[in-house]
């Protein structure tokens, strides 16, 4: 399906919510392609994913309310509020930072404020990409290991979960009240739980720390541990539908995007240079006769992980984004809306 075909699709009644929803309509500042069309990995029959952003209205801005996002499941469309999107971009969230690096022709609608957002994409780039992309990639790798011949032992699984939790913990900086790295220490040791060889332990040495921040952090960690139990069940279903190669492709794509951010300080969503490699993975060329990832694929993953570690140590990006500049940008946009409403 061509971009023009997709633009025509948006005019159909199926997408009337874009025009009729009280939080969308003329508040939309950006509509773009997501998923395989955005990455350049689409094929015949690929779903059309639409992603976008809409500014908050005057009342929401002045009262601190936020609609967050509008999701239409039948059309696989998600439109974020401006305020929520900026928050997600500040943590270099992979699902949203990619919206600022699409091909120009993949922006189906772009207002002057939407253009301003894309022009300020550099404000959001920082070493936080290592944690956000690394965390997503780590969970994707776990999904593959669950179905691969080299299935993880219980101890290996604990180490894998620990790695994800450490990615998350790094992201807590700037999100919650500050604490020193040794005040919340996660590690594995000989298990005390029956049926476990090793398990994750934590040492917490916080004093005079806001209870609500601690509860929020604890909930994030707890939910992630619970999610790992669900991932295995979801993966069984994915394998039955032949989707394991798609997970493999997206894992490598995450590494590619993160390396562009760290090495080139650029957001590159459309993978033109690596198209053939990604499609070969998607088409099952790295699956064995039992529909499992081949050793060659995991060797490729190891190489990308090494490159990522080197890029992380040598990038010129700052540890944290310029929060002041981001606040000023968000304030300027919201001020325009309040004055022009």
Short mmCIF file of C-alpha atoms in Angstrom, two decimals:
data_model
loop_
_atom_site.label_atom_id
_atom_site.label_comp_id
_atom_site.label_asym_id
_atom_site.label_seq_id
_atom_site.Cartn_x
_atom_site.Cartn_y
_atom_site.Cartn_z
CA UNK A 1 0.00 0.00 0.00
CA UNK A 2 1.39 3.40 -0.99
CA UNK A 3 1.45 6.49 1.20
CA UNK A 4 -1.24 8.04 -1.00
CA UNK A 5 -3.41 4.95 -0.49
CA UNK A 6 -2.96 5.31 3.27
CA UNK A 7 -3.89 9.01 3.12
CA UNK A 8 -7.09 8.03 1.30
CA UNK A 9 -7.71 5.35 3.94
CA UNK A 10 -7.66 8.02 6.66
CA UNK A 11 -10.55 9.78 4.91
CA UNK A 12 -12.83 6.76 5.32
CA UNK A 13 -15.50 6.41 8.03
CA UNK A 14 -13.28 3.87 9.81
CA UNK A 15 -11.04 6.78 10.82
CA UNK A 16 -13.82 9.24 11.67
CA UNK A 17 -12.66 9.24 15.29
CA UNK A 18 -9.64 11.31 14.18
CA UNK A 19 -12.06 14.08 13.25
CA UNK A 20 -14.80 13.58 15.85
CA UNK A 21 -12.99 12.74 19.11
CA UNK A 22 -13.04 15.78 21.42
CA UNK A 23 -9.29 15.46 22.05
CA UNK A 24 -8.35 15.13 18.39
CA UNK A 25 -9.77 16.94 15.33
CA UNK A 26 -8.06 20.30 14.88
CA UNK A 27 -5.88 19.61 17.94
CA UNK A 28 -3.84 17.03 16.01
CA UNK A 29 -0.37 18.35 15.20
CA UNK A 30 1.19 15.20 13.78
CA UNK A 31 0.03 11.99 12.11
CA UNK A 32 2.55 9.49 10.85
CA UNK A 33 3.13 5.85 10.03
CA UNK A 34 4.15 3.35 12.67
CA UNK A 35 5.12 -0.31 12.59
CA UNK A 36 6.44 -2.08 9.49
CA UNK A 37 5.59 0.75 7.08
CA UNK A 38 7.65 3.16 9.18
CA UNK A 39 10.60 0.74 9.40
CA UNK A 40 10.52 -0.23 5.73
CA UNK A 41 9.84 -3.88 6.58
CA UNK A 42 6.28 -4.02 5.29
CA UNK A 43 5.11 -6.74 2.94
CA UNK A 44 1.87 -7.64 1.22
CA UNK A 45 -0.84 -7.79 3.86
CA UNK A 46 1.03 -5.72 6.47
CA UNK A 47 -1.20 -3.86 8.91
CA UNK A 48 -1.34 -0.08 8.74
CA UNK A 49 -0.34 1.44 12.09
CA UNK A 50 -1.05 5.15 12.60
CA UNK A 51 0.68 7.16 15.31
CA UNK A 52 0.27 10.80 16.19
CA UNK A 53 0.21 13.66 18.64
CA UNK A 54 -2.47 16.18 19.62
CA UNK A 55 -2.02 19.24 21.80
CA UNK A 56 -3.88 19.54 25.07
CA UNK A 57 -6.64 22.14 25.05
CA UNK A 58 -6.67 25.36 27.07
CA UNK A 59 -8.65 23.92 30.00
CA UNK A 60 -6.42 20.85 30.28
CA UNK A 61 -3.29 23.00 30.24
CA UNK A 62 -4.53 25.45 32.87
CA UNK A 63 -5.94 22.75 35.17
CA UNK A 64 -3.10 20.25 34.75
CA UNK A 65 -5.41 17.65 33.23
CA UNK A 66 -4.17 15.37 30.46
CA UNK A 67 -6.06 12.93 28.23
CA UNK A 68 -2.86 10.92 27.86
CA UNK A 69 -3.62 9.16 24.63
CA UNK A 70 -6.44 8.11 22.35
CA UNK A 71 -6.26 4.49 21.20
CA UNK A 72 -8.45 3.00 18.48
CA UNK A 73 -7.89 -0.76 18.53
CA UNK A 74 -9.68 -1.68 15.25
CA UNK A 75 -7.38 0.59 13.22
CA UNK A 76 -4.32 0.16 15.45
CA UNK A 77 -4.08 3.93 15.92
CA UNK A 78 -2.54 5.71 18.90
CA UNK A 79 -2.49 9.50 19.25
CA UNK A 80 -0.60 10.83 22.28
CA UNK A 81 -1.28 14.08 24.05
CA UNK A 82 1.52 16.58 23.57
CA UNK A 83 2.33 16.66 27.28
CA UNK A 84 2.46 12.88 27.61
CA UNK A 85 4.52 12.50 24.44
CA UNK A 86 7.13 14.98 25.67
CA UNK A 87 7.44 13.00 28.91
CA UNK A 88 7.95 9.74 27.00
CA UNK A 89 10.41 11.35 24.60
CA UNK A 90 12.46 12.66 27.51
CA UNK A 91 13.18 9.08 28.57
CA UNK A 92 13.97 8.15 24.92
CA UNK A 93 11.08 5.68 24.90
CA UNK A 94 11.60 3.54 21.76
CA UNK A 95 7.91 3.45 20.80
CA UNK A 96 7.70 7.25 20.70
CA UNK A 97 11.19 8.53 19.84
CA UNK A 98 10.83 6.74 16.49
CA UNK A 99 7.95 9.10 15.60
CA UNK A 100 10.49 11.93 15.26
CA UNK A 101 12.74 10.04 12.83
CA UNK A 102 10.37 8.96 10.07
CA UNK A 103 10.89 9.60 6.38
CA UNK A 104 9.46 13.02 5.40
CA UNK A 105 6.84 11.44 3.14
CA UNK A 106 5.64 9.24 6.01
CA UNK A 107 4.22 12.24 7.87
CA UNK A 108 0.59 12.13 6.80
CA UNK A 109 -0.20 15.41 8.51
CA UNK A 110 2.13 17.94 10.08
CA UNK A 111 1.09 21.30 11.55
CA UNK A 112 3.59 24.10 12.28
CA UNK A 113 3.72 22.94 15.92
CA UNK A 114 4.27 19.37 14.73
CA UNK A 115 7.17 20.57 12.59
CA UNK A 116 8.55 22.41 15.60
CA UNK A 117 8.44 19.18 17.61
CA UNK A 118 10.42 17.29 14.97
CA UNK A 119 12.92 20.14 14.62
CA UNK A 120 13.56 19.89 18.37
CA UNK A 121 14.11 16.13 18.37
CA UNK A 122 17.75 16.64 19.42
CA UNK A 123 16.58 17.95 22.82
CA UNK A 124 15.46 14.47 23.81
CA UNK A 125 18.60 12.52 22.93
CA UNK A 126 20.80 11.35 25.80
CA UNK A 127 22.47 8.26 27.21
CA UNK A 128 19.05 7.31 28.53
CA UNK A 129 18.69 5.57 25.16
CA UNK A 130 20.98 2.85 26.51
CA UNK A 131 18.52 2.03 29.27
CA UNK A 132 15.28 2.45 27.31
CA UNK A 133 16.33 0.62 24.15
CA UNK A 134 18.44 -1.83 26.15
CA UNK A 135 15.49 -2.71 28.36
CA UNK A 136 13.20 -3.30 25.37
CA UNK A 137 15.85 -5.37 23.60
CA UNK A 138 16.54 -7.41 26.73
CA UNK A 139 12.87 -8.37 27.05
CA UNK A 140 12.68 -9.16 23.33
CA UNK A 141 15.72 -11.41 23.68
CA UNK A 142 14.08 -13.19 26.59
CA UNK A 143 11.03 -13.90 24.45
CA UNK A 144 13.28 -15.55 21.89
CA UNK A 145 15.21 -17.54 24.46
CA UNK A 146 11.93 -18.89 25.80
CA UNK A 147 11.28 -20.58 22.46
CA UNK A 148 14.88 -21.31 21.43
CA UNK A 149 16.64 -24.62 21.89
CA UNK A 150 19.01 -22.96 24.37
CA UNK A 151 16.19 -22.28 26.83
CA UNK A 152 17.27 -20.42 29.94
CA UNK A 153 17.88 -22.22 33.20
CA UNK A 154 16.24 -20.81 36.30
CA UNK A 155 19.50 -19.07 37.33
CA UNK A 156 20.00 -17.63 33.85
CA UNK A 157 16.44 -16.37 33.89
CA UNK A 158 17.05 -14.58 37.20
CA UNK A 159 20.11 -12.88 35.69
CA UNK A 160 18.03 -11.86 32.69
CA UNK A 161 15.29 -10.36 34.86
CA UNK A 162 17.95 -8.62 36.96
CA UNK A 163 19.38 -7.00 33.85
CA UNK A 164 15.97 -5.61 32.90
CA UNK A 165 15.43 -4.30 36.44
CA UNK A 166 18.82 -2.59 36.33
CA UNK A 167 17.87 -0.87 33.07
CA UNK A 168 14.70 0.33 34.78
CA UNK A 169 16.54 1.47 37.89
CA UNK A 170 18.82 3.68 35.83
CA UNK A 171 15.73 5.28 34.33
CA UNK A 172 14.46 6.13 37.82
CA UNK A 173 16.99 8.96 37.91
CA UNK A 174 15.12 12.16 37.06
CA UNK A 175 11.80 10.32 37.29
CA UNK A 176 11.70 10.01 41.06
CA UNK A 177 13.36 11.76 43.99
CA UNK A 178 17.11 11.37 43.86
CA UNK A 179 18.92 8.55 45.65
CA UNK A 180 22.50 7.25 45.49
CA UNK A 181 23.20 4.13 43.46
CA UNK A 182 24.20 2.13 46.55
CA UNK A 183 20.95 2.95 48.36
CA UNK A 184 18.92 0.49 46.26
CA UNK A 185 21.11 -2.44 45.29
CA UNK A 186 19.74 -5.39 43.29
CA UNK A 187 21.73 -8.62 42.89
CA UNK A 188 21.38 -12.39 42.65
CA UNK A 189 22.47 -14.88 45.31
CA UNK A 190 21.71 -18.39 46.50
CA UNK A 191 17.94 -18.75 46.72
CA UNK A 192 15.92 -19.04 49.89
CA UNK A 193 12.72 -19.80 47.94
CA UNK A 194 11.98 -23.47 47.44
CA UNK A 195 12.47 -24.61 43.84
CA UNK A 196 14.94 -21.83 42.99
CA UNK A 197 18.71 -22.17 42.57
CA UNK A 198 19.34 -18.42 42.71
CA UNK A 199 17.04 -15.45 43.08
CA UNK A 200 17.11 -11.66 43.05
CA UNK A 201 17.72 -9.89 46.34
CA UNK A 202 17.68 -6.21 47.20
CA UNK A 203 19.45 -4.05 49.78
CA UNK A 204 17.58 -0.82 50.52
CA UNK A 205 19.14 1.93 52.64
CA UNK A 206 16.83 4.88 52.08
CA UNK A 207 16.16 7.49 54.74
CA UNK A 208 13.75 10.45 54.62
CA UNK A 209 12.59 9.32 51.18
CA UNK A 210 9.14 10.22 49.77
CA UNK A 211 6.83 7.26 50.34
CA UNK A 212 4.85 7.78 47.12
CA UNK A 213 8.00 7.76 44.98
CA UNK A 214 9.15 4.57 46.68
CA UNK A 215 5.74 2.92 46.15
CA UNK A 216 5.80 3.87 42.46
CA UNK A 217 9.30 2.46 41.99
CA UNK A 218 8.36 -0.71 43.83
CA UNK A 219 5.26 -1.16 41.65
CA UNK A 220 7.31 -0.79 38.48
CA UNK A 221 9.81 -3.41 39.62
CA UNK A 222 7.07 -5.76 40.81
CA UNK A 223 5.08 -5.48 37.58
CA UNK A 224 8.15 -6.25 35.50
CA UNK A 225 8.90 -9.41 37.47
CA UNK A 226 5.27 -10.49 37.00
CA UNK A 227 5.42 -9.74 33.28
CA UNK A 228 8.17 -12.29 32.77
CA UNK A 229 5.78 -15.02 33.84
CA UNK A 230 3.30 -13.87 31.19
CA UNK A 231 5.82 -13.45 28.37
CA UNK A 232 6.44 -17.19 28.12
CA UNK A 233 2.72 -17.90 27.68
CA UNK A 234 2.37 -15.17 25.07
CA UNK A 235 5.38 -16.55 23.21
CA UNK A 236 3.82 -19.99 22.90
CA UNK A 237 0.93 -18.34 21.06
CA UNK A 238 3.33 -16.26 18.97
CA UNK A 239 5.23 -19.34 17.87
CA UNK A 240 2.03 -21.07 16.83
CA UNK A 241 1.31 -18.15 14.52
CA UNK A 242 4.82 -18.09 13.06
CA UNK A 243 5.71 -14.75 14.63
CA UNK A 244 9.05 -15.66 16.18
CA UNK A 245 10.97 -14.36 13.16
CA UNK A 246 9.18 -11.02 13.55
CA UNK A 247 10.40 -10.80 17.17
CA UNK A 248 13.93 -11.60 15.93
CA UNK A 249 13.79 -8.81 13.36
CA UNK A 250 12.55 -6.23 15.86
CA UNK A 251 15.31 -7.15 18.31
CA UNK A 252 17.98 -6.35 15.72
CA UNK A 253 16.11 -3.22 14.63
CA UNK A 254 16.14 -1.93 18.22
CA UNK A 255 19.92 -2.32 18.33
CA UNK A 256 20.27 -0.50 15.01
CA UNK A 257 18.16 2.46 16.12
CA UNK A 258 19.94 2.77 19.45
CA UNK A 259 23.35 2.70 17.75
CA UNK A 260 22.27 5.53 15.43
CA UNK A 261 21.26 7.60 18.45
CA UNK A 262 24.48 6.95 20.37
CA UNK A 263 26.93 7.08 17.47
CA UNK A 264 25.36 9.61 15.08
CA UNK A 265 22.97 11.45 17.42
CA UNK A 266 20.24 10.81 14.87
CA UNK A 267 16.83 9.13 14.99
CA UNK A 268 16.55 6.86 11.95
CA UNK A 269 13.28 4.97 11.86
CA UNK A 270 13.26 3.81 8.23
CA UNK A 271 15.99 1.16 7.90
CA UNK A 272 16.86 1.56 4.23
CA UNK A 273 20.50 0.46 4.49
CA UNK A 274 19.71 -2.64 6.54
CA UNK A 275 16.46 -3.48 4.74
CA UNK A 276 17.70 -6.71 3.16
CA UNK A 277 19.16 -8.05 6.41
CA UNK A 278 16.00 -7.25 8.39
CA UNK A 279 13.75 -8.83 5.76
CA UNK A 280 15.92 -11.96 5.61
CA UNK A 281 15.44 -12.30 9.37
CA UNK A 282 11.72 -11.58 9.03
CA UNK A 283 11.39 -14.19 6.27
CA UNK A 284 12.87 -16.93 8.45
CA UNK A 285 16.38 -17.24 7.02
CA UNK A 286 17.78 -17.40 10.57
CA UNK A 287 15.40 -20.15 11.71
CA UNK A 288 16.40 -23.81 11.77
CA UNK A 289 14.30 -26.80 10.71
CA UNK A 290 12.47 -26.67 14.05
CA UNK A 291 11.49 -23.01 13.66
CA UNK A 292 14.05 -21.95 16.28
CA UNK A 293 16.62 -19.11 15.96
CA UNK A 294 19.92 -20.43 14.63
CA UNK A 295 23.26 -20.09 16.46
CA UNK A 296 24.27 -17.57 13.77
CA UNK A 297 21.44 -15.31 14.83
CA UNK A 298 22.51 -15.32 18.47
CA UNK A 299 26.08 -14.59 17.34
CA UNK A 300 24.70 -11.54 15.53
CA UNK A 301 22.93 -10.48 18.73
CA UNK A 302 26.18 -10.84 20.69
CA UNK A 303 27.98 -8.61 18.19
CA UNK A 304 25.31 -5.94 18.43
CA UNK A 305 25.47 -6.06 22.23
CA UNK A 306 29.23 -5.52 22.09
CA UNK A 307 28.78 -2.58 19.72
CA UNK A 308 26.16 -1.12 22.02
CA UNK A 309 28.45 -1.37 25.04
CA UNK A 310 31.23 0.39 23.13
CA UNK A 311 28.88 3.09 21.84
CA UNK A 312 27.54 3.64 25.35
CA UNK A 313 31.06 4.20 26.69
CA UNK A 314 32.12 6.50 23.84
CA UNK A 315 29.04 8.50 22.88
CA UNK A 316 29.22 12.27 23.16
CA UNK A 317 25.58 12.45 24.23
CA UNK A 318 24.95 13.79 27.76
CA UNK A 319 23.92 11.47 30.59
CA UNK A 320 20.64 13.36 30.90
CA UNK A 321 18.68 15.45 28.38
CA UNK A 322 18.54 19.22 28.77
CA UNK A 323 15.49 19.27 31.04
CA UNK A 324 15.45 23.08 31.13
CA UNK A 325 15.34 23.36 27.33
CA UNK A 326 12.61 20.71 27.15
CA UNK A 327 10.51 22.53 29.76
CA UNK A 328 10.93 25.80 27.88
CA UNK A 329 9.90 24.14 24.62
CA UNK A 330 6.84 22.55 26.21
CA UNK A 331 5.93 25.86 27.89
CA UNK A 332 6.23 27.80 24.63
CA UNK A 333 3.91 25.40 22.81
CA UNK A 334 1.34 25.39 25.62
CA UNK A 335 1.50 29.18 25.91
CA UNK A 336 0.64 29.53 22.21
CA UNK A 337 -2.36 27.28 22.65
CA UNK A 338 -3.67 29.15 25.69
CA UNK A 339 -3.28 32.54 23.99
CA UNK A 340 -4.73 31.49 20.63
CA UNK A 341 -7.61 29.40 21.99
#
